Amino acid sequence: MSNTILKAEMLSKTYSNGSIMQHVLKNLNIEIKAGDFTVIMGSSGSGKSTLLYALSGMDKPTLGTIDFKGEAISNYSNDQLAVFRRKHCGFVFQQIYLNDTMTVLDNIMISGLLVSRDKKAIANRAKELLQQVGLSDASYHKYPSQLSGGEAQRVAIVRALINAPEIVFADEPTGALNSTNAVNVLDVMTEVNASGQSIIMVTHDIKTARRANRILYLKDGVIIDELNLGAYRKDDPDRHKILREFLESMGW
Amino acid sequence: MNILMIATNNIKKAKVATATLIILIAIATIFLYVGISVLSNMDTFIDEKNAETNGAHLISITDGTYDQEIQEIYQSIEAYSYSEREEGMMSMSSSFQNINTGEEANSIPAVFLNLDTAREISQVKIIDQAQNMPKNGVIVPYVLKVANGYQTGDTLKLTVDDASTELEIAGFYEDLMFASPSNVSMYKLFLGYQQFQEFLAQPEYGSKCSYIAVITDDIKGTEAFESQYIKEIKTIMPEGTGSYASLSYGTMKTGVAIFINIIMAVLLSFSIIILAIAAIVIKFSTTTHIENNIKNIGTLEAMGYTTRQILGSILVEYLLMTAVGFMVGLGAALLISPVITNVVSSSIGLRWATGLYPQAVLASLGVITMAVLGISYFSAAKIKKITPLTALRSGIETHHFGKNRIPLDQTRLSLNTAMGFKSLIFNKRQNLIAGLIIMLLSLVTVFSLASYYNFSVDKTAMIKLIGLETAEVQVTALADEAKIFEEIAAMPGVEDTIRLNSFDGMIKFKDKESSANTRVTADYSRLKVNTCVKGRMPVHDNEIAITSIVLDNLGAQMGDTVSIDYNGTTREFLVVGVTQQFNMLGRGAAITTAGMKKLVPSYQEQNLMIYLAEGQDTEKFVTKINNQYGTDKLQTNSYFASIEMMLDSFEASIKIVVTGCLGIIAVIIVFVLFLVIRVRILRERTRLGVSKALGFTANQLIGQILISEMPVIIGAAVVGAIAGYFATNPMLALMLAANGILNCDFYVAPSLVVFTAIGISLLGLVTVLIVAGKIRKISPCQMFEEGVD
Ligand SMILES: Nc1ncnc2c1ncn2[C@@H]1O[C@H](COP(=O)(O)OP(=O)(O)OP(=O)(O)O)[C@@H](O)[C@H]1O
Ligand SMILES: [Mg+2]
């Protein structure tokens, strides 16, 4: 069952700031299987967000190839990439980035309408997902700047899930949430994952990371080690212990 | 981080806004400085020029039969100091043509004087003097050099009726009297002794005259001196007999400066319009700056900066830009000073020297600094109301969240259209300011194009402003006028004739009086040019229409009763209308023939305006009349041609000014449009980047940008152009108000309005596409990660 959905080889990303070159990702290889729940951890500035942007086709890598189901998206034109993102990816940004000229519902609709024309169906699904992450009807017609940070984050998560994408990229989706809401969101994610969608998530939180079946540790643009939790049941208390030991060995 | 650092940092971040403002300030500086320096120095300049040559305070030209009596009149006037008389030759129907420049012949009366006569008053200082004075050498007014491109050595062909001769230009002289293109169109030309004597011996070129120059004790009272002289001379010589002309220094000084004053008024108005645009740009960029940087402002406040300090940094920012813009503008003004010198010199006929005038520098610096600081203070003052908390919550208070007008789950619009409209609605305030700027630009464009058209292409409206009739030929009969006028009216090629006279009237109201060139004709509705702007022209013998300048002098208004003194008779007239004219410095009045007969019962108009049919040759017609009646009984001149000549010298200057303004407006339009559109798209950058990340293609986003930007651009361009259609004439009237103009009739072609609206919209479209096109190449990450401008 475990066929590869996303595969990156020799991935490099270099930013040049004037004359200073910064190699953020260095010859990185990564393979994501359909249905994987992958967590990427690492210290601040290690290149986690950069990696997510590259894998989701939002930023072109400096070197290397990225294959999505055997197609080299790293050769795609900008427009092809846009179509790829709208069809197959969902993205939760670290900085949330909701469109502040639109209401909560419209923010989700714009993503949905890119793929389907069925307004009713999208609106209904949006409302359903909003309920699941703990947002009431009262919030549907608010504007982003009238929301709290946590509420905005949850809207962004719903936006990422609206098209039931094959891969969901989430950059610290629970960072701004209190524990109840974080659990809500993670439950939704886990449910989504259970229905076969892959998740690639960046987090600093061990409780969040515990939900994944695979942990990648990034340091200075290189995946220095990985931990496979797939063998353990979700409620196995050893999961937490093993993860902690792994992270401690990484110098976390 | 101190205030100066914040300010320079802001400037560096907002490059386009900074460049636009600097350019606007620089252009406003050029116009303001040139306008102020010319206007404020003109008076002294003319006085000093006149003092250099001991210029005459009054000149009178007569046929010489009453020299003794005239001398007595002068001596009886208190301010008289001394005078000089010399012999001259008066040529009323002369026309001139410079063979070398290829110009057309110009009809203009001339008085020829002997260059070798020794004179104290109005000494001749020759500019560009020929090495040897040729026998047929002539010294001509300096204005012909600057405005018409005459050069020493050129051949000047003089034609009087059938006779013609060639003269060689041997130099130029400067003088206020009879040497400048102004209301009084007559040239004074100097010939060598031999040529002068030959002319006097050949009567076909003109007749002997007596040329008297007077110096008075009071250079400011020369107009009163002239009025007194005219009053007395009329008792000796009846109107139109032997007195050809009289001219006072005061009249000439105002007359000479009138065109340049108009041009400078136009420049000053332009600088004010540009300052207004700068004001809105400042408002626009401070608003944007505050909205974009509200979080930074909040952080600074949270760090302990006071709002006063932050406000200070914004003011310092604009002060720095003002300083740079002003220096650039001043430098440019000095750089283009040869052009200014040329414009001024060709308008006043005197060699203007442009220099650095400290007072003008200070005055324009003052105006610009006050304007910029005032506006930036008021548009940035709202910072004071921002608390760190509201600022950090990214200014919820700055937006009023209305109802969601286009809910995406219900709308029938396509996704991209809906999103475009959403951003359009959301940016209401920004749109308003941007729209206002584009509207102003559109309005100014229509105004400038219309001015150009009316000054240079179709001059009907200008001629109407001057207030002269459009008759091709004017004849003055000294006898038998009834018979001669009837015969002329019946001649082939004559379309219409109107008897129209004018005299220098003294109008009184209560204890005030004012001179006015008073026109007399039987039926004003027959005139081709209607100068009436309020009420109506006189119909009955007790009615009068007066220009607003004379009314102001008198303190009278429509409905009042004024009186006219003429040869000792006084009659009262009811003011039934207000007129306007540039001619005669705006001092004019109009009564009917019947009204004139109340002053002089035996009155007959001796002047006939002749309107020729299309395609008739004016010169040939004049020659024909002169041959038929002789020059003793009848004086004939090409009336309209001399008006046109006067307009031509004015046109050269106005063309330079209007063309310059049009060019500048084009630059401003491009910059300001670019700024406004760029700032708006940059503001949307994060939003667009996220949309791109969600899967919108570049074309979809460009489409959204077009929908959100173009309605405002097109709407503002159309509204501004239409406003320009209606505002052009009131604006002109406002500029010319000081010259007694209440109403302008400039033709604003509807096609001009359409052209402007379409042109500005297209320019906007191209700018949007250029700016928006950049998002094609940028990845979503770059768009939302880069800071906003
Ligand atoms: N657009 C950019 N231009 C230049 N450098 C960049 C750019 N984006 C990221 N970087 C640099 O790349 C490095 C990695 O950034 P990245 O955002 O991927 O880190 P991260 O692992 O997500 O950190 P954090 O946990 O703080 O979110 C950082 O040093 C950052 O400064
Ligand atoms: Mg990150």
GROMACS .gro file of C-alpha atoms in nm, chain B residues 369-755:
model
  387
  621THR     CA    1   0.784   7.449   0.271
  622MET     CA    2   0.466   7.577   0.430
  623ALA     CA    3   0.251   7.382   0.188
  624VAL     CA    4   0.442   7.056   0.227
  625LEU     CA    5   0.479   7.075   0.604
  626GLY     CA    6   0.120   7.181   0.657
  627ILE     CA    7  -0.019   6.900   0.448
  628SER     CA    8   0.209   6.631   0.588
  629TYR     CA    9   0.131   6.744   0.942
  630PHE     CA   10  -0.241   6.722   0.887
  631SER     CA   11  -0.233   6.391   0.707
  632ALA     CA   12   0.001   6.234   0.962
  633ALA     CA   13  -0.160   6.386   1.268
  634LYS     CA   14  -0.391   6.088   1.310
  635ILE     CA   15  -0.089   5.898   1.442
  636LYS     CA   16  -0.155   6.079   1.766
  637LYS     CA   17  -0.475   5.882   1.810
  638ILE     CA   18  -0.308   5.544   1.762
  639THR     CA   19  -0.227   5.360   2.083
  640PRO     CA   20   0.042   5.092   2.082
  641LEU     CA   21  -0.226   4.829   2.128
  642THR     CA   22  -0.446   4.924   1.834
  643ALA     CA   23  -0.134   4.966   1.625
  644LEU     CA   24  -0.005   4.622   1.711
  645ARG     CA   25  -0.341   4.463   1.644
  646SER     CA   26  -0.280   4.603   1.295
  647GLY     CA   27  -0.526   4.881   1.329
  648ILE     CA   28  -0.866   4.725   1.347
  649GLU     CA   29  -0.991   5.075   1.406
  650THR     CA   30  -0.852   5.198   1.076
  651HIS     CA   31  -1.102   4.992   0.885
  652HIS     CA   32  -1.471   5.009   0.904
  653PHE     CA   33  -1.597   4.661   0.841
  654GLY     CA   34  -1.918   4.691   0.656
  655LYS     CA   35  -2.145   4.420   0.540
  656ASN     CA   36  -1.987   4.165   0.310
  657ARG     CA   37  -2.133   4.285  -0.018
  658ILE     CA   38  -2.014   3.993  -0.227
  659PRO     CA   39  -2.045   3.674  -0.021
  660LEU     CA   40  -1.874   3.408  -0.229
  661ASP     CA   41  -2.122   3.136  -0.135
  662GLN     CA   42  -2.404   3.337  -0.294
  663THR     CA   43  -2.263   3.564  -0.562
  664ARG     CA   44  -2.320   3.500  -0.930
  665LEU     CA   45  -1.995   3.669  -1.022
  666SER     CA   46  -1.704   3.456  -1.131
  667LEU     CA   47  -1.443   3.395  -0.865
  668ASN     CA   48  -1.185   3.633  -1.012
  669THR     CA   49  -1.432   3.913  -1.072
  670ALA     CA   50  -1.567   3.876  -0.722
  671MET     CA   51  -1.220   3.890  -0.571
  672GLY     CA   52  -1.128   4.195  -0.780
  673PHE     CA   53  -1.439   4.378  -0.659
  674LYS     CA   54  -1.377   4.277  -0.300
  675SER     CA   55  -1.037   4.437  -0.300
  676LEU     CA   56  -1.182   4.741  -0.477
  677ILE     CA   57  -1.446   4.784  -0.208
  678PHE     CA   58  -1.205   4.715   0.073
  679ASN     CA   59  -0.962   4.987  -0.037
  680LYS     CA   60  -1.226   5.259  -0.040
  681ARG     CA   61  -1.018   5.531   0.115
  682GLN     CA   62  -0.708   5.461  -0.090
  683ASN     CA   63  -0.924   5.450  -0.400
  684LEU     CA   64  -1.073   5.784  -0.316
  685ILE     CA   65  -0.734   5.951  -0.288
  686ALA     CA   66  -0.593   5.776  -0.595
  687GLY     CA   67  -0.906   5.867  -0.787
  688LEU     CA   68  -0.875   6.228  -0.678
  689ILE     CA   69  -0.518   6.247  -0.805
  690ILE     CA   70  -0.607   6.090  -1.140
  691MET     CA   71  -0.906   6.321  -1.168
  692LEU     CA   72  -0.689   6.627  -1.114
  693LEU     CA   73  -0.437   6.505  -1.368
  694SER     CA   74  -0.712   6.445  -1.620
  695LEU     CA   75  -0.858   6.789  -1.555
  696VAL     CA   76  -0.523   6.962  -1.593
  697THR     CA   77  -0.459   6.775  -1.916
  698VAL     CA   78  -0.786   6.895  -2.067
  699PHE     CA   79  -0.712   7.246  -1.945
  700SER     CA   80  -0.364   7.251  -2.098
  701LEU     CA   81  -0.468   7.096  -2.428
  702ALA     CA   82  -0.758   7.337  -2.455
  703SER     CA   83  -0.533   7.634  -2.375
  704TYR     CA   84  -0.287   7.522  -2.636
  705TYR     CA   85  -0.562   7.487  -2.894
  706ASN     CA   86  -0.707   7.829  -2.827
  707PHE     CA   87  -0.375   8.009  -2.806
  708SER     CA   88  -0.220   7.844  -3.108
  709VAL     CA   89  -0.471   7.682  -3.340
  710ASP     CA   90  -0.803   7.866  -3.333
  711LYS     CA   91  -0.752   8.212  -3.190
  712THR     CA   92  -1.114   8.328  -3.205
  713ALA     CA   93  -1.156   8.313  -2.830
  714MET     CA   94  -0.831   8.505  -2.775
  715ILE     CA   95  -0.942   8.777  -3.013
  716LYS     CA   96  -1.269   8.797  -2.830
  717LEU     CA   97  -1.080   8.841  -2.505
  718ILE     CA   98  -0.881   9.124  -2.657
  719GLY     CA   99  -1.212   9.278  -2.749
  720LEU     CA  100  -1.139   9.396  -3.102
  721GLU     CA  101  -1.354   9.353  -3.410
  722THR     CA  102  -1.247   9.102  -3.672
  723ALA     CA  103  -1.275   9.346  -3.961
  724GLU     CA  104  -1.001   9.306  -4.218
  725VAL     CA  105  -0.983   9.673  -4.308
  726GLN     CA  106  -1.053   9.995  -4.125
  727VAL     CA  107  -1.094  10.331  -4.296
  728THR     CA  108  -1.115  10.675  -4.142
  729ALA     CA  109  -1.275  10.939  -4.358
  730LEU     CA  110  -1.180  11.301  -4.303
  731ALA     CA  111  -1.465  11.430  -4.521
  732ASP     CA  112  -1.764  11.308  -4.722
  733GLU     CA  113  -1.791  11.000  -4.503
  734ALA     CA  114  -2.159  10.930  -4.577
  735LYS     CA  115  -2.102  10.905  -4.949
  736ILE     CA  116  -1.770  10.720  -4.931
  737PHE     CA  117  -1.894  10.465  -4.679
  738GLU     CA  118  -2.197  10.388  -4.894
  739GLU     CA  119  -1.976  10.337  -5.198
  740ILE     CA  120  -1.740  10.108  -5.006
  741ALA     CA  121  -2.027   9.898  -4.873
  742ALA     CA  122  -2.139   9.838  -5.227
  743MET     CA  123  -1.793   9.735  -5.353
  744PRO     CA  124  -1.742   9.379  -5.473
  745GLY     CA  125  -1.571   9.158  -5.217
  746VAL     CA  126  -1.713   9.352  -4.923
  747GLU     CA  127  -1.928   9.132  -4.708
  748ASP     CA  128  -2.030   9.377  -4.441
  749THR     CA  129  -1.944   9.723  -4.309
  750ILE     CA  130  -2.008   9.870  -3.968
  751ARG     CA  131  -1.952  10.226  -3.856
  752LEU     CA  132  -1.757  10.201  -3.535
  753ASN     CA  133  -1.572  10.483  -3.366
  754SER     CA  134  -1.392  10.517  -3.040
  755PHE     CA  135  -1.271  10.810  -2.837
  756ASP     CA  136  -1.095  10.864  -2.506
  757GLY     CA  137  -1.378  10.941  -2.272
  758MET     CA  138  -1.359  11.056  -1.914
  759ILE     CA  139  -1.627  10.874  -1.715
  760LYS     CA  140  -1.736  11.005  -1.377
  761PHE     CA  141  -1.925  10.851  -1.089
  762LYS     CA  142  -1.976  11.046  -0.768
  763ASP     CA  143  -1.633  11.194  -0.694
  764LYS     CA  144  -1.432  10.940  -0.896
  765GLU     CA  145  -1.333  10.942  -1.260
  766SER     CA  146  -1.166  10.704  -1.497
  767SER     CA  147  -1.061  10.726  -1.859
  768ALA     CA  148  -1.211  10.471  -2.094
  769ASN     CA  149  -1.174  10.400  -2.460
  770THR     CA  150  -1.538  10.452  -2.545
  771ARG     CA  151  -1.680  10.283  -2.852
  772VAL     CA  152  -1.962  10.431  -3.052
  773THR     CA  153  -2.184  10.247  -3.298
  774ALA     CA  154  -2.552  10.251  -3.382
  775ASP     CA  155  -2.633   9.887  -3.323
  776TYR     CA  156  -2.410   9.666  -3.107
  777SER     CA  157  -2.590   9.350  -3.212
  778ARG     CA  158  -2.427   9.390  -3.555
  779LEU     CA  159  -2.071   9.361  -3.417
  780LYS     CA  160  -1.898   9.031  -3.482
  781VAL     CA  161  -1.733   9.016  -3.142
  782ASN     CA  162  -1.953   9.039  -2.837
  783THR     CA  163  -1.762   9.165  -2.534
  784CYS     CA  164  -2.061   9.179  -2.305
  785VAL     CA  165  -2.038   8.947  -2.003
  786LYS     CA  166  -2.322   9.075  -1.785
  787GLY     CA  167  -2.639   9.262  -1.867
  788ARG     CA  168  -2.650   9.386  -2.226
  789MET     CA  169  -2.494   9.635  -2.465
  790PRO     CA  170  -2.652   9.984  -2.485
  791VAL     CA  171  -2.957  10.023  -2.709
  792HIS     CA  172  -3.099  10.360  -2.610
  793ASP     CA  173  -2.925  10.697  -2.609
  794ASN     CA  174  -2.899  10.710  -2.229
  795GLU     CA  175  -2.735  10.372  -2.187
  796ILE     CA  176  -2.374  10.266  -2.148
  797ALA     CA  177  -2.182   9.940  -2.103
  798ILE     CA  178  -1.850   9.956  -1.917
  799THR     CA  179  -1.565   9.714  -1.851
  800SER     CA  180  -1.529   9.574  -1.503
  801ILE     CA  181  -1.192   9.747  -1.463
  802VAL     CA  182  -1.346  10.090  -1.522
  803LEU     CA  183  -1.642  10.002  -1.300
  804ASP     CA  184  -1.399   9.903  -1.025
  805ASN     CA  185  -1.206  10.228  -1.070
  806LEU     CA  186  -1.530  10.421  -1.035
  807GLY     CA  187  -1.675  10.206  -0.760
  808ALA     CA  188  -1.987  10.181  -0.971
  809GLN     CA  189  -2.196   9.883  -1.079
  810MET     CA  190  -2.472   9.788  -1.315
  811GLY     CA  191  -2.778  10.005  -1.259
  812ASP     CA  192  -2.577  10.310  -1.151
  813THR     CA  193  -2.582  10.632  -1.346
  814VAL     CA  194  -2.244  10.766  -1.462
  815SER     CA  195  -2.160  11.074  -1.660
  816ILE     CA  196  -1.928  11.148  -1.953
  817ASP     CA  197  -1.752  11.476  -2.008
  818TYR     CA  198  -1.685  11.567  -2.367
  819ASN     CA  199  -1.564  11.904  -2.486
  820GLY     CA  200  -1.730  12.074  -2.195
  821THR     CA  201  -2.064  11.896  -2.230
  822THR     CA  202  -2.172  11.648  -1.961
  823ARG     CA  203  -2.436  11.381  -2.010
  824GLU     CA  204  -2.559  11.104  -1.785
  825PHE     CA  205  -2.575  10.738  -1.883
  826LEU     CA  206  -2.728  10.434  -1.714
  827VAL     CA  207  -2.494  10.136  -1.684
  828VAL     CA  208  -2.683   9.850  -1.850
  829GLY     CA  209  -2.399   9.604  -1.908
  830VAL     CA  210  -2.050   9.493  -1.809
  831THR     CA  211  -1.795   9.424  -2.081
  832GLN     CA  212  -1.442   9.287  -2.084
  833GLN     CA  213  -1.136   9.348  -2.302
  834PHE     CA  214  -0.760   9.323  -2.290
  835ASN     CA  215  -0.735   9.600  -2.538
  836MET     CA  216  -0.662   9.946  -2.397
  837LEU     CA  217  -0.557   9.776  -2.074
  838GLY     CA  218  -0.912   9.670  -2.014
  839ARG     CA  219  -1.035  10.025  -1.993
  840GLY     CA  220  -1.334  10.047  -2.222
  841ALA     CA  221  -1.692  10.162  -2.250
  842ALA     CA  222  -1.963  10.155  -2.515
  843ILE     CA  223  -2.244  10.397  -2.601
  844THR     CA  224  -2.475  10.422  -2.899
  845THR     CA  225  -2.449  10.678  -3.180
  846ALA     CA  226  -2.766  10.837  -3.049
  847GLY     CA  227  -2.605  10.862  -2.708
  848MET     CA  228  -2.297  11.026  -2.860
  849LYS     CA  229  -2.520  11.276  -3.036
  850LYS     CA  230  -2.636  11.395  -2.695
  851LEU     CA  231  -2.276  11.493  -2.628
  852VAL     CA  232  -2.201  11.623  -2.978
  853PRO     CA  233  -2.522  11.694  -3.172
  854SER     CA  234  -2.343  11.704  -3.507
  855TYR     CA  235  -2.162  11.373  -3.443
  856GLN     CA  236  -2.093  11.140  -3.735
  857GLU     CA  237  -1.887  10.822  -3.717
  858GLN     CA  238  -1.582  10.869  -3.934
  859ASN     CA  239  -1.454  10.520  -3.890
  860LEU     CA  240  -1.572  10.225  -4.094
  861MET     CA  241  -1.499   9.859  -4.021
  862ILE     CA  242  -1.488   9.660  -4.342
  863TYR     CA  243  -1.541   9.286  -4.340
  864LEU     CA  244  -1.417   9.127  -4.659
  865ALA     CA  245  -1.565   8.816  -4.813
  866GLU     CA  246  -1.374   8.490  -4.780
  867GLY     CA  247  -1.065   8.474  -5.001
  868GLN     CA  248  -1.028   8.850  -5.058
  869ASP     CA  249  -0.675   8.993  -5.044
  870THR     CA  250  -0.664   9.259  -4.775
  871GLU     CA  251  -0.354   9.433  -4.909
  872LYS     CA  252  -0.501   9.464  -5.259
  873PHE     CA  253  -0.822   9.601  -5.118
  874VAL     CA  254  -0.637   9.865  -4.916
  875THR     CA  255  -0.440   9.969  -5.224
  876LYS     CA  256  -0.759   9.989  -5.428
  877ILE     CA  257  -0.926  10.219  -5.174
  878ASN     CA  258  -0.619  10.440  -5.148
  879ASN     CA  259  -0.599  10.470  -5.526
  880GLN     CA  260  -0.967  10.551  -5.556
  881TYR     CA  261  -0.995  10.813  -5.282
  882GLY     CA  262  -0.638  10.929  -5.223
  883THR     CA  263  -0.479  10.951  -4.882
  884ASP     CA  264  -0.587  11.308  -4.807
  885LYS     CA  265  -0.951  11.224  -4.761
  886LEU     CA  266  -0.918  10.872  -4.628
  887GLN     CA  267  -0.683  10.681  -4.403
  888THR     CA  268  -0.693  10.307  -4.458
  889ASN     CA  269  -0.523  10.026  -4.271
  890SER     CA  270  -0.525   9.649  -4.260
  891TYR     CA  271  -0.694   9.630  -3.926
  892PHE     CA  272  -0.701   9.260  -3.853
  893ALA     CA  273  -0.352   9.191  -3.984
  894SER     CA  274  -0.204   9.422  -3.722
  895ILE     CA  275  -0.398   9.247  -3.447
  896GLU     CA  276  -0.271   8.918  -3.574
  897MET     CA  277   0.083   9.045  -3.571
  898MET     CA  278   0.048   9.149  -3.211
  899LEU     CA  279  -0.096   8.806  -3.133
  900ASP     CA  280   0.188   8.636  -3.314
  901SER     CA  281   0.456   8.778  -3.090
  902PHE     CA  282   0.248   8.677  -2.793
  903GLU     CA  283   0.188   8.336  -2.940
  904ALA     CA  284   0.558   8.252  -2.952
  905SER     CA  285   0.583   8.300  -2.577
  906ILE     CA  286   0.260   8.129  -2.487
  907LYS     CA  287   0.352   7.836  -2.709
  908ILE     CA  288   0.678   7.783  -2.523
  909VAL     CA  289   0.499   7.804  -2.191
  910VAL     CA  290   0.206   7.580  -2.281
  911THR     CA  291   0.425   7.324  -2.455
  912GLY     CA  292   0.652   7.316  -2.152
  913CYS     CA  293   0.353   7.272  -1.923
  914LEU     CA  294   0.213   6.992  -2.137
  915GLY     CA  295   0.545   6.810  -2.130
  916ILE     CA  296   0.568   6.850  -1.756
  917ILE     CA  297   0.213   6.729  -1.708
  918ALA     CA  298   0.292   6.421  -1.913
  919VAL     CA  299   0.588   6.346  -1.686
  920ILE     CA  300   0.379   6.405  -1.376
  921ILE     CA  301   0.101   6.184  -1.503
  922VAL     CA  302   0.336   5.895  -1.569
  923PHE     CA  303   0.508   5.927  -1.232
  924VAL     CA  304   0.200   5.981  -1.021
  925LEU     CA  305   0.003   5.705  -1.192
  926PHE     CA  306   0.298   5.473  -1.149
  927LEU     CA  307   0.330   5.567  -0.784
  928VAL     CA  308  -0.037   5.529  -0.702
  929ILE     CA  309  -0.073   5.198  -0.881
  930ARG     CA  310   0.255   5.057  -0.756
  931VAL     CA  311   0.183   5.146  -0.398
  932ARG     CA  312  -0.157   4.985  -0.422
  933ILE     CA  313  -0.024   4.665  -0.576
  934LEU     CA  314   0.261   4.651  -0.326
  935ARG     CA  315   0.010   4.680  -0.046
  936GLU     CA  316  -0.167   4.380  -0.190
  937ARG     CA  317   0.156   4.187  -0.223
  938THR     CA  318   0.112   3.952   0.071
  939ARG     CA  319  -0.247   3.893  -0.024
  940LEU     CA  320  -0.150   3.820  -0.385
  941GLY     CA  321   0.135   3.597  -0.276
  942VAL     CA  322  -0.095   3.391  -0.059
  943SER     CA  323  -0.349   3.369  -0.341
  944LYS     CA  324  -0.073   3.244  -0.565
  945ALA     CA  325   0.026   2.991  -0.300
  946LEU     CA  326  -0.334   2.872  -0.282
  947GLY     CA  327  -0.317   2.797  -0.653
  948PHE     CA  328  -0.423   3.110  -0.841
  949THR     CA  329  -0.229   3.156  -1.164
  950ALA     CA  330  -0.054   3.484  -1.249
  951ASN     CA  331  -0.314   3.561  -1.515
  952GLN     CA  332  -0.599   3.513  -1.273
  953LEU     CA  333  -0.430   3.750  -1.030
  954ILE     CA  334  -0.356   4.011  -1.297
  955GLY     CA  335  -0.721   3.989  -1.395
  956GLN     CA  336  -0.821   4.052  -1.034
  957ILE     CA  337  -0.585   4.347  -1.012
  958LEU     CA  338  -0.731   4.496  -1.331
  959ILE     CA  339  -1.082   4.460  -1.192
  960SER     CA  340  -0.985   4.620  -0.864
  961GLU     CA  341  -0.783   4.908  -1.017
  962MET     CA  342  -0.936   4.997  -1.351
  963PRO     CA  343  -1.283   5.113  -1.243
  964VAL     CA  344  -1.124   5.381  -1.027
  965ILE     CA  345  -0.873   5.482  -1.294
  966ILE     CA  346  -1.127   5.495  -1.575
  967GLY     CA  347  -1.391   5.658  -1.358
  968ALA     CA  348  -1.152   5.925  -1.235
  969ALA     CA  349  -1.011   5.988  -1.583
  970VAL     CA  350  -1.360   6.033  -1.726
  971VAL     CA  351  -1.489   6.248  -1.441
  972GLY     CA  352  -1.170   6.459  -1.446
  973ALA     CA  353  -1.187   6.510  -1.822
  974ILE     CA  354  -1.551   6.611  -1.804
  975ALA     CA  355  -1.475   6.842  -1.513
  976GLY     CA  356  -1.197   6.988  -1.728
  977TYR     CA  357  -1.453   7.057  -1.999
  978PHE     CA  358  -1.657   7.267  -1.760
  979ALA     CA  359  -1.375   7.411  -1.551
  980THR     CA  360  -1.140   7.533  -1.823
  981ASN     CA  361  -1.314   7.865  -1.883
  982PRO     CA  362  -1.384   7.950  -1.518
  983MET     CA  363  -1.022   7.863  -1.436
  984LEU     CA  364  -0.893   8.088  -1.711
  985ALA     CA  365  -1.122   8.368  -1.605
  986LEU     CA  366  -0.987   8.331  -1.253
  987MET     CA  367  -0.628   8.355  -1.378
  988LEU     CA  368  -0.708   8.661  -1.584
  989ALA     CA  369  -0.932   8.824  -1.325
  990ALA     CA  370  -0.667   9.085  -1.251
  991ASN     CA  371  -0.693   9.194  -1.614
  992GLY     CA  372  -1.066   9.253  -1.583
  993ILE     CA  373  -1.168   8.928  -1.749
  994LEU     CA  374  -1.486   8.781  -1.603
  995ASN     CA  375  -1.569   8.529  -1.865
  996CYS     CA  376  -1.375   8.318  -2.113
  997ASP     CA  377  -1.508   8.146  -2.418
  998PHE     CA  378  -1.227   7.906  -2.493
  999TYR     CA  379  -1.338   7.624  -2.712
 1000VAL     CA  380  -1.294   7.288  -2.543
 1001ALA     CA  381  -1.342   7.029  -2.813
 1002PRO     CA  382  -1.545   6.728  -2.695
 1003SER     CA  383  -1.296   6.512  -2.880
 1004LEU     CA  384  -1.029   6.654  -2.648
 1005VAL     CA  385  -1.226   6.536  -2.348
 1006VAL     CA  386  -1.273   6.191  -2.497
 1007PHE     CA  387  -0.909   6.176  -2.600
   0.00000   0.00000   0.00000
